[in-house]
mmCIF file of C-alpha atoms in Angstrom:
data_model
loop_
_atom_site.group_PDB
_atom_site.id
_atom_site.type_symbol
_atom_site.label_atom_id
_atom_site.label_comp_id
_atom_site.label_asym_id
_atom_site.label_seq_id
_atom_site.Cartn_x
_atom_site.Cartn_y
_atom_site.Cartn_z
ATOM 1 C CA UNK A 25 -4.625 -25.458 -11.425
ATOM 2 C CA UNK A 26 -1.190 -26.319 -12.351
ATOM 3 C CA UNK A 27 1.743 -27.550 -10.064
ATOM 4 C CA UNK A 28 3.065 -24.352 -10.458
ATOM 5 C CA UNK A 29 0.311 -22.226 -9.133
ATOM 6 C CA UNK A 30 -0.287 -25.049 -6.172
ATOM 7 C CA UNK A 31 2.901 -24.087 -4.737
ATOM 8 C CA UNK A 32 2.747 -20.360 -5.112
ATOM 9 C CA UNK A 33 -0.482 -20.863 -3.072
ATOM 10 C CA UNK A 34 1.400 -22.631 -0.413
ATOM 11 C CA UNK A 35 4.206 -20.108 -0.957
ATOM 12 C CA UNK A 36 1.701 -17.534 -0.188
ATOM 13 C CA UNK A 37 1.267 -18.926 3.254
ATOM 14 C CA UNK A 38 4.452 -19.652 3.902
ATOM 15 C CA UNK A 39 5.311 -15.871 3.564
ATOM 16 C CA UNK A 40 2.285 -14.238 4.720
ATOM 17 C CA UNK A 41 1.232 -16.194 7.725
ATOM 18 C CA UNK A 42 4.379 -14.921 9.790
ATOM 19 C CA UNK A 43 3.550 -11.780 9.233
ATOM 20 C CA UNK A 44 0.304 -11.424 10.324
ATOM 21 C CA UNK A 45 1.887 -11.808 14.313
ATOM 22 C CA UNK A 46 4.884 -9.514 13.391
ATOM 23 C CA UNK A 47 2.140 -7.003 12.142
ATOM 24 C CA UNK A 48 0.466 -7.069 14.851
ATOM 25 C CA UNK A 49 3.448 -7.075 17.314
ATOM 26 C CA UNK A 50 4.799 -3.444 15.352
ATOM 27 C CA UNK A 51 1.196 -2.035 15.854
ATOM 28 C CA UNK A 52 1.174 -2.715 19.365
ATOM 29 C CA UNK A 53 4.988 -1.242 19.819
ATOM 30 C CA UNK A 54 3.569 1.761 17.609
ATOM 31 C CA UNK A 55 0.416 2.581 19.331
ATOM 32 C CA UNK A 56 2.703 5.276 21.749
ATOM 33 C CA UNK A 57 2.406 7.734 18.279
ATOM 34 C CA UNK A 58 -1.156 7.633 18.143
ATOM 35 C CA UNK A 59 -4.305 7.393 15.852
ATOM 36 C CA UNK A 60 -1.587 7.808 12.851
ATOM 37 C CA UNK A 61 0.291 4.697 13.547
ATOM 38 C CA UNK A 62 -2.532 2.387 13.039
ATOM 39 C CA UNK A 63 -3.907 2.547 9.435
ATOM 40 C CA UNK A 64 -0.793 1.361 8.024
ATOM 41 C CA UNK A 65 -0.107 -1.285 10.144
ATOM 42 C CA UNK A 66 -3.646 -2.709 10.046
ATOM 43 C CA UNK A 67 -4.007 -2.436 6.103
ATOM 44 C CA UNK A 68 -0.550 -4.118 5.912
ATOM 45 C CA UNK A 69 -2.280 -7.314 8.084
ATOM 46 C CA UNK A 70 -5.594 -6.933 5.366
ATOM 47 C CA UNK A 71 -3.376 -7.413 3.063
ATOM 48 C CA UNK A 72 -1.234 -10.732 3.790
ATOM 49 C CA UNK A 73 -5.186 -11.905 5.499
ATOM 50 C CA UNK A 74 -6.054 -11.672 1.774
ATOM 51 C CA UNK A 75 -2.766 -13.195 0.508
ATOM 52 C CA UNK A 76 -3.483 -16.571 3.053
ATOM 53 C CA UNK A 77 -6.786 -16.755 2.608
ATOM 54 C CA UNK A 78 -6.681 -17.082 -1.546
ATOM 55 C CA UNK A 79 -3.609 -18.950 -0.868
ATOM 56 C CA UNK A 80 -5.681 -21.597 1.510
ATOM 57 C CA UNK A 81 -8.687 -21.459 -1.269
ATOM 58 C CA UNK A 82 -6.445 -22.458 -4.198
ATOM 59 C CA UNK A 83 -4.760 -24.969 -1.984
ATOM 60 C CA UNK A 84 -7.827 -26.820 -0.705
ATOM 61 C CA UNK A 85 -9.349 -26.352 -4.142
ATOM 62 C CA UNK A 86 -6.756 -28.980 -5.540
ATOM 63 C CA UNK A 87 -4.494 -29.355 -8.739
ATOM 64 C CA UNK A 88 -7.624 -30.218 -10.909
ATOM 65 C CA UNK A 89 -9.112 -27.092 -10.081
ATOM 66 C CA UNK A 90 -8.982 -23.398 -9.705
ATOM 67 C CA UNK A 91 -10.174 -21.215 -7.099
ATOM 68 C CA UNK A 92 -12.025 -18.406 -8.960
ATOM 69 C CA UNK A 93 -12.575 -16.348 -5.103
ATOM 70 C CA UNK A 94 -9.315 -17.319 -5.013
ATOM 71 C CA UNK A 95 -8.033 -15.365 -7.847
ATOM 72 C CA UNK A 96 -10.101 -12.527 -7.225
ATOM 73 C CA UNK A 97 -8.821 -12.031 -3.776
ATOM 74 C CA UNK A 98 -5.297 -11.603 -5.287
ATOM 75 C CA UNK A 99 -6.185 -9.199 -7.400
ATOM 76 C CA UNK A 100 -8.134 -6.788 -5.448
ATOM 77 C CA UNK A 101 -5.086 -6.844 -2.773
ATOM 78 C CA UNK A 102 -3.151 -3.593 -4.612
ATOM 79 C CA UNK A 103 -6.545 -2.114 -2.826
ATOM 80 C CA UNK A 104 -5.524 -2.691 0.863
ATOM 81 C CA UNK A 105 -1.172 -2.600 -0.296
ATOM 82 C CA UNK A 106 -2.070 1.173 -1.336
ATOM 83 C CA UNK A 107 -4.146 1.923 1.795
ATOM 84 C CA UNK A 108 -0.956 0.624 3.629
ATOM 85 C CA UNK A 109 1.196 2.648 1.866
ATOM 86 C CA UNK A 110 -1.063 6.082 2.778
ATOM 87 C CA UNK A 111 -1.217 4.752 6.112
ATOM 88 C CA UNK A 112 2.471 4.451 6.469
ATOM 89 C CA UNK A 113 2.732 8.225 4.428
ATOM 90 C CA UNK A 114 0.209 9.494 7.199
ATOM 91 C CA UNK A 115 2.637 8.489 10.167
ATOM 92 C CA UNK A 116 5.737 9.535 8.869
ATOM 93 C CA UNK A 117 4.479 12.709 8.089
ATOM 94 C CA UNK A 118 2.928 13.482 10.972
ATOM 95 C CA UNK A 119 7.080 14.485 11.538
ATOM 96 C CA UNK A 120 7.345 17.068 8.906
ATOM 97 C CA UNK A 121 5.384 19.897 7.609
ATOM 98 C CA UNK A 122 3.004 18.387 5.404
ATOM 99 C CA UNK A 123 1.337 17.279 9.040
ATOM 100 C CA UNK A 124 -1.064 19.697 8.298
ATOM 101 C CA UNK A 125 -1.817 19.362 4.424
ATOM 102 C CA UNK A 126 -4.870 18.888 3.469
ATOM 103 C CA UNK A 127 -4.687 14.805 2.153
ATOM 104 C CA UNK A 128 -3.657 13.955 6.373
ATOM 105 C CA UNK A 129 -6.524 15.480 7.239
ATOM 106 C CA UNK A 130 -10.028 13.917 7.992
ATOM 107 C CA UNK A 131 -11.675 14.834 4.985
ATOM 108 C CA UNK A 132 -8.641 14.143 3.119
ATOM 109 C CA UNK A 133 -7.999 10.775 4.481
ATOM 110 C CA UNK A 134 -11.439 9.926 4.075
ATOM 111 C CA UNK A 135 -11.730 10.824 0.234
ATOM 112 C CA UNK A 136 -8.791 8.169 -0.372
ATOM 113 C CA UNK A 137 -10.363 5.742 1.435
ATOM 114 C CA UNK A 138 -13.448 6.229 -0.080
ATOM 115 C CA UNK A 139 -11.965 6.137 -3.944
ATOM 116 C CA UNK A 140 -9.525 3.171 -3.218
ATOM 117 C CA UNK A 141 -12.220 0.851 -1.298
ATOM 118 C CA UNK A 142 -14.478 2.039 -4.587
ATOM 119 C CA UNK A 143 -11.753 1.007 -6.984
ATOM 120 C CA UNK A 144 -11.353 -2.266 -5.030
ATOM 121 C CA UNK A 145 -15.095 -3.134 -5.049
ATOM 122 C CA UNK A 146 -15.426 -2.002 -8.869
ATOM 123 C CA UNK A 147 -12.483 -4.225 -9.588
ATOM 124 C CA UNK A 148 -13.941 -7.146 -7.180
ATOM 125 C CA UNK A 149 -17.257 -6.807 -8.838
ATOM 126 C CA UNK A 150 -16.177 -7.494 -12.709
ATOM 127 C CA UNK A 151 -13.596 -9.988 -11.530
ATOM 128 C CA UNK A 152 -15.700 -11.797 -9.899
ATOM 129 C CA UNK A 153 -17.925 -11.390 -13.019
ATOM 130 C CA UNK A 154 -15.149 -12.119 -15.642
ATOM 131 C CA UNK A 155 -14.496 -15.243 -14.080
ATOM 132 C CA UNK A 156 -17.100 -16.793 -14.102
ATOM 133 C CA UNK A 157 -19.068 -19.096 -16.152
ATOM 134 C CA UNK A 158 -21.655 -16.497 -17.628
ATOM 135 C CA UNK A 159 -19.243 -13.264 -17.603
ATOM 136 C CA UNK A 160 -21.857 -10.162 -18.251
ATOM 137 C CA UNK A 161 -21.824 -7.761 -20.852
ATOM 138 C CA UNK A 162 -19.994 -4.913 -17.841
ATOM 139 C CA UNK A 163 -17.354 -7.152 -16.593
ATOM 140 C CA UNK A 164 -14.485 -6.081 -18.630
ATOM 141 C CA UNK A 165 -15.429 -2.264 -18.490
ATOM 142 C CA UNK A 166 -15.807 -2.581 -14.215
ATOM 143 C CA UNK A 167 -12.682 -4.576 -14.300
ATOM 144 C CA UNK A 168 -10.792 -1.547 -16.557
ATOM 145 C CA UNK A 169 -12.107 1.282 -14.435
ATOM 146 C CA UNK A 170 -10.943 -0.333 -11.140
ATOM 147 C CA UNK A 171 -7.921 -0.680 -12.855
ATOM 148 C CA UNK A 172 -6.918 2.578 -14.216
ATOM 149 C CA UNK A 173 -8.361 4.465 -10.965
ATOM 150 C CA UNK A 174 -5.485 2.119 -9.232
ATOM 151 C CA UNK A 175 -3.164 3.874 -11.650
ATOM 152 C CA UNK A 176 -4.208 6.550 -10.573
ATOM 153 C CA UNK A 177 -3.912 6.484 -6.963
ATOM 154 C CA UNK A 178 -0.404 4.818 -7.429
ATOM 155 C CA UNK A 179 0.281 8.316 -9.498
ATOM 156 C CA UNK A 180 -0.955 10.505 -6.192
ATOM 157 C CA UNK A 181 0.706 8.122 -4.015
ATOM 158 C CA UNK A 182 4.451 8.687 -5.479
ATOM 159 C CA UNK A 183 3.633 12.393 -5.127
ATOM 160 C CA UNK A 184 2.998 12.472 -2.047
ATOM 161 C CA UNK A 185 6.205 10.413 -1.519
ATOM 162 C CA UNK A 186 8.316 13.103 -2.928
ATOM 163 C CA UNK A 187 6.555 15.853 -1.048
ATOM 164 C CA UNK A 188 7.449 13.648 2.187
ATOM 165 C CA UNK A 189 11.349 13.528 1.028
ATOM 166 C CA UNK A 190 11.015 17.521 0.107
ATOM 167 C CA UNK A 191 9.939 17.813 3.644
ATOM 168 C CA UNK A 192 12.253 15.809 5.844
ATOM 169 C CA UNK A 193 13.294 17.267 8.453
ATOM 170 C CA UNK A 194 16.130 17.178 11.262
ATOM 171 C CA UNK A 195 14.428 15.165 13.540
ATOM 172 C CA UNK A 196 15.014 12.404 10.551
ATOM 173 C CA UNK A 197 11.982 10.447 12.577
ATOM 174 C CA UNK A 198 11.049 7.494 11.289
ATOM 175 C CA UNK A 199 13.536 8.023 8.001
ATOM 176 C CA UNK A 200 13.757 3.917 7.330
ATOM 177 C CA UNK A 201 10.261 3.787 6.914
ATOM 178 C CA UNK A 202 10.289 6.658 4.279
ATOM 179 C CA UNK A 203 12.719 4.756 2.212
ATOM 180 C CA UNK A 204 11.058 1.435 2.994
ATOM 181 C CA UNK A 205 7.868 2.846 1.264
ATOM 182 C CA UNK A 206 9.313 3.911 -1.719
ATOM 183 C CA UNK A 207 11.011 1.263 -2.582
ATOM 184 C CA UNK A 208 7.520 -0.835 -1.687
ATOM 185 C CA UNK A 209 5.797 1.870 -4.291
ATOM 186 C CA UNK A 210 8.362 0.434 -6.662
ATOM 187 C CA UNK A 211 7.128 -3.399 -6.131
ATOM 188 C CA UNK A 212 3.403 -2.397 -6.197
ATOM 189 C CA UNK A 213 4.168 -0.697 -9.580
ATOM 190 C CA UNK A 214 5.077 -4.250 -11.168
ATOM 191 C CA UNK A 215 1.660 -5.507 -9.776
ATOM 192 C CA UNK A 216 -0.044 -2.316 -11.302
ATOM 193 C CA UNK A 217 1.278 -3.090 -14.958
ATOM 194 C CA UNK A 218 0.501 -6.864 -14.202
ATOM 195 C CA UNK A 219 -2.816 -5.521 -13.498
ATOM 196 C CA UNK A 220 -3.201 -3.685 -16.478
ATOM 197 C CA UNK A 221 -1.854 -5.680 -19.420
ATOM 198 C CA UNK A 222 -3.996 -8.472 -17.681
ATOM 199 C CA UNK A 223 -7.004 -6.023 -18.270
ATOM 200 C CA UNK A 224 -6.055 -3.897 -21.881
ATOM 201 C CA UNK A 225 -3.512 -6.380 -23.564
ATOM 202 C CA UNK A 226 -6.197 -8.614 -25.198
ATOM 203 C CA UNK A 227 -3.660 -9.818 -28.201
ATOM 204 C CA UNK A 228 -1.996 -12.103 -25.526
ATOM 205 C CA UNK A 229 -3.125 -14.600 -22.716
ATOM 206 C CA UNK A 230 0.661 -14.473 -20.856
ATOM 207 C CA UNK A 231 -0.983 -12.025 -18.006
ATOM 208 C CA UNK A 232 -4.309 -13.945 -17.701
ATOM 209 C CA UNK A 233 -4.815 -14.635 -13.735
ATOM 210 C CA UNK A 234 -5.932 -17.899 -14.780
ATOM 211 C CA UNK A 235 -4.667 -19.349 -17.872
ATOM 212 C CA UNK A 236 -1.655 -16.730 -18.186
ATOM 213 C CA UNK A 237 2.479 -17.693 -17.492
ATOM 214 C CA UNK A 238 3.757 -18.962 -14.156
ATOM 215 C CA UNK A 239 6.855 -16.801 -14.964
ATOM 216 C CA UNK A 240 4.853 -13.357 -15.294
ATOM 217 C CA UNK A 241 3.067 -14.056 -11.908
ATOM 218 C CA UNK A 242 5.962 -14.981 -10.403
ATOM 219 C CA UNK A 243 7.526 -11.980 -11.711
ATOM 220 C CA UNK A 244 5.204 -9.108 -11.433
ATOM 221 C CA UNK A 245 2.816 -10.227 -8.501
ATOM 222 C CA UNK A 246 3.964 -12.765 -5.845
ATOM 223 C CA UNK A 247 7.439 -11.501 -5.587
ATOM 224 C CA UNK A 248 7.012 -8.130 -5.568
ATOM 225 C CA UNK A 249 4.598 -7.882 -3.259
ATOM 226 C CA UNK A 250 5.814 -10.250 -0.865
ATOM 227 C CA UNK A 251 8.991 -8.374 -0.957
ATOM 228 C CA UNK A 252 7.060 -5.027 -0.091
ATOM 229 C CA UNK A 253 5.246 -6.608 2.694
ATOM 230 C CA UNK A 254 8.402 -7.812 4.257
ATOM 231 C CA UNK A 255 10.618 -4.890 3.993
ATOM 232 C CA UNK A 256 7.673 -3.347 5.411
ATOM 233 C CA UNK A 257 7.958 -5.659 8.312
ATOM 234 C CA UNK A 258 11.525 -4.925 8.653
ATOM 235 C CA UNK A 259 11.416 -1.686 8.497
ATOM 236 C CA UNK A 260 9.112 -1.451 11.520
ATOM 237 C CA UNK A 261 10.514 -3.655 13.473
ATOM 238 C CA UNK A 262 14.338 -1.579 12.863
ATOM 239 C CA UNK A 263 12.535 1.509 13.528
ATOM 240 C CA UNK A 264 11.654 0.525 16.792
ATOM 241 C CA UNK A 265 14.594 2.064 18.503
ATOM 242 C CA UNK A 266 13.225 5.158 17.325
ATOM 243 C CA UNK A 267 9.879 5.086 19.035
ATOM 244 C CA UNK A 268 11.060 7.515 22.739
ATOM 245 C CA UNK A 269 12.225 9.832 20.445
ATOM 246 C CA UNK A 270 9.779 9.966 17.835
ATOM 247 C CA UNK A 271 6.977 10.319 20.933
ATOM 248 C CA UNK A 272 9.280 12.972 22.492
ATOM 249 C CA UNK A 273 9.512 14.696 19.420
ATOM 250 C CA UNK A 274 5.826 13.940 19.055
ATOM 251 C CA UNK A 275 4.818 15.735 22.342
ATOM 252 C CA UNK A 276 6.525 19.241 21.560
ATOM 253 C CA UNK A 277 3.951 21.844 21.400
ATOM 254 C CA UNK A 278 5.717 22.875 18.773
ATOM 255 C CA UNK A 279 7.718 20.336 16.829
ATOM 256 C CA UNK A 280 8.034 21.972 13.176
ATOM 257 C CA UNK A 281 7.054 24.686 11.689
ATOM 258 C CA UNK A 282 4.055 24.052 8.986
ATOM 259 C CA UNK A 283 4.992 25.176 5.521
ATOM 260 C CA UNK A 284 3.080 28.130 5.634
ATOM 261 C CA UNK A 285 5.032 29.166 8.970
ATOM 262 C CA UNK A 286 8.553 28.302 6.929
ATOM 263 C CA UNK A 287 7.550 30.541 4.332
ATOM 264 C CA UNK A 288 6.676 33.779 6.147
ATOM 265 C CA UNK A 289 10.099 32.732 8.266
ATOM 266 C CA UNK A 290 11.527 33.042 4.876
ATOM 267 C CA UNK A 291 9.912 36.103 3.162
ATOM 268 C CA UNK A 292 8.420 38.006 6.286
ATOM 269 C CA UNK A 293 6.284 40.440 5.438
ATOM 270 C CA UNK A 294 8.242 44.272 5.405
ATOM 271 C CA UNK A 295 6.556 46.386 8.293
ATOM 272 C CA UNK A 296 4.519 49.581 6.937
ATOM 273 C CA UNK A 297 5.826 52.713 6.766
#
């Protein structure tokens, strides 16, 4: 491992140890909204758990080596960054109409879970693979089809991003968190092509995790992501003020109208004659 890398790894827990407690403290202050204000929160704390732990497995590795479970702990953590992200979708929504669309519900929630743990295990599976002394004959194809199903889940993700803008409503509950998460959907994009020219651009060895450029990790993975989890962190903590009304708001029996109920508000339906 090169200088370099040794001190992102200790730059890794530099950032991401802080934020475990900050995490935590949020999900406690948060806990007033519900079942919906945890998944976020606790996916965001996966996350930087990852980040330390490959961070502390490089570092104790040494500069004459490299942590291979090191590596492939980094690169599996778009899995639980993307579960934040729906988390964080699931809670501000639960403000607008899409409350009751079908990806917030339980069978909806669970089929993204289910496809972005998959994609994460796929991808942990031929990394761990890849990287190793005896790479098999699969690695590369596992390693490409966790990859482009993380694409893919990025692609739903920004749509249901818009869909939460298109649906704002008065109440503006929880707003800084909306635009906290899209610009975090912009960071986790650089990781996402870091990902992928690691995994398809085979001409070039600048994006390899291990034997690739200092400046291109630098640049598309640790400060990006660090920069999502910490306006994340922000965010949260700023949005605290918002909490007695967002639970006010919260405990209507009616707070919005579904989109369904807007419509026929809109277009009601002419009596007989």
């Amino acid at each position: 491992m090169s200088d370099a890398n040794y001190d992102i790894a200790i730059t890794q827990l530099v950032i991401y140890l802080p934020l475990i407690p900050l995490a935590l403290f949020i999900l406690f202050k948060y806990r007033v909204l519900g079942v919906e204000a945890f998944a976020g929160w606790l996916f965001l704390i996966a996350y930087s758990t990852l980040q330390i732990v490959s961070g502390a497995l490089s570092i104790s590795s040494g500069k004459q080596h490299t942590s291979t479970t090191g590596i492939i702990l980094t690169q599996i953590g778009l899995g639980p960054l993307m579960l934040a992200t729906m988390g964080l979708l699931h809670l501000i929504n639960s403000f607008t109409s899409l409350r009751d669309s079908i990806i917030f519900r339980p069978l909806g929630q669970l089929i993204f879970h289910v496809v972005s743990i998959g994609a994460t295990v796929i991808l942990a599976v031929g990394s761990s693979s890849l990287y190793s002394t005896d790479p098999s004959s699969k690695a590369t194809t596992e390693v490409k089809i966790g990859a482009v199903v993380y694409a893919i889940i990025w692609i739903f993700l920004v749509i249901v991003l818009i869909n939460s803008f298109l649906s704002r409503t008065r109440h503006g509950v929880l707003s800084k968190l909306l635009w906290t998460t899209a610009f975090a959907l912009s960071m986790i994009l650089l990781r996402l092509i870091y990902t992928l020219l690691s995994v398809f651009d085979t001409s070039s060895t600048a994006f390899n995790p291990i034997t690739g450029s200092t400046a291109a990790q630098i640049l598309l993975e640790v400060i990006p992501l660090a920069l999502a989890a910490i306006v994340w962190i922000i965010a949260g903590i700023a949005s605290m003020g918002e909490l007695p009304k967002a639970k006010a708001v919260k405990g209507q029996s009616r707070i919005l109208p579904t989109r369904n109920a807007r419509n026929k508000a809109q277009y009601p339906i002419e009596s007989q004659v």
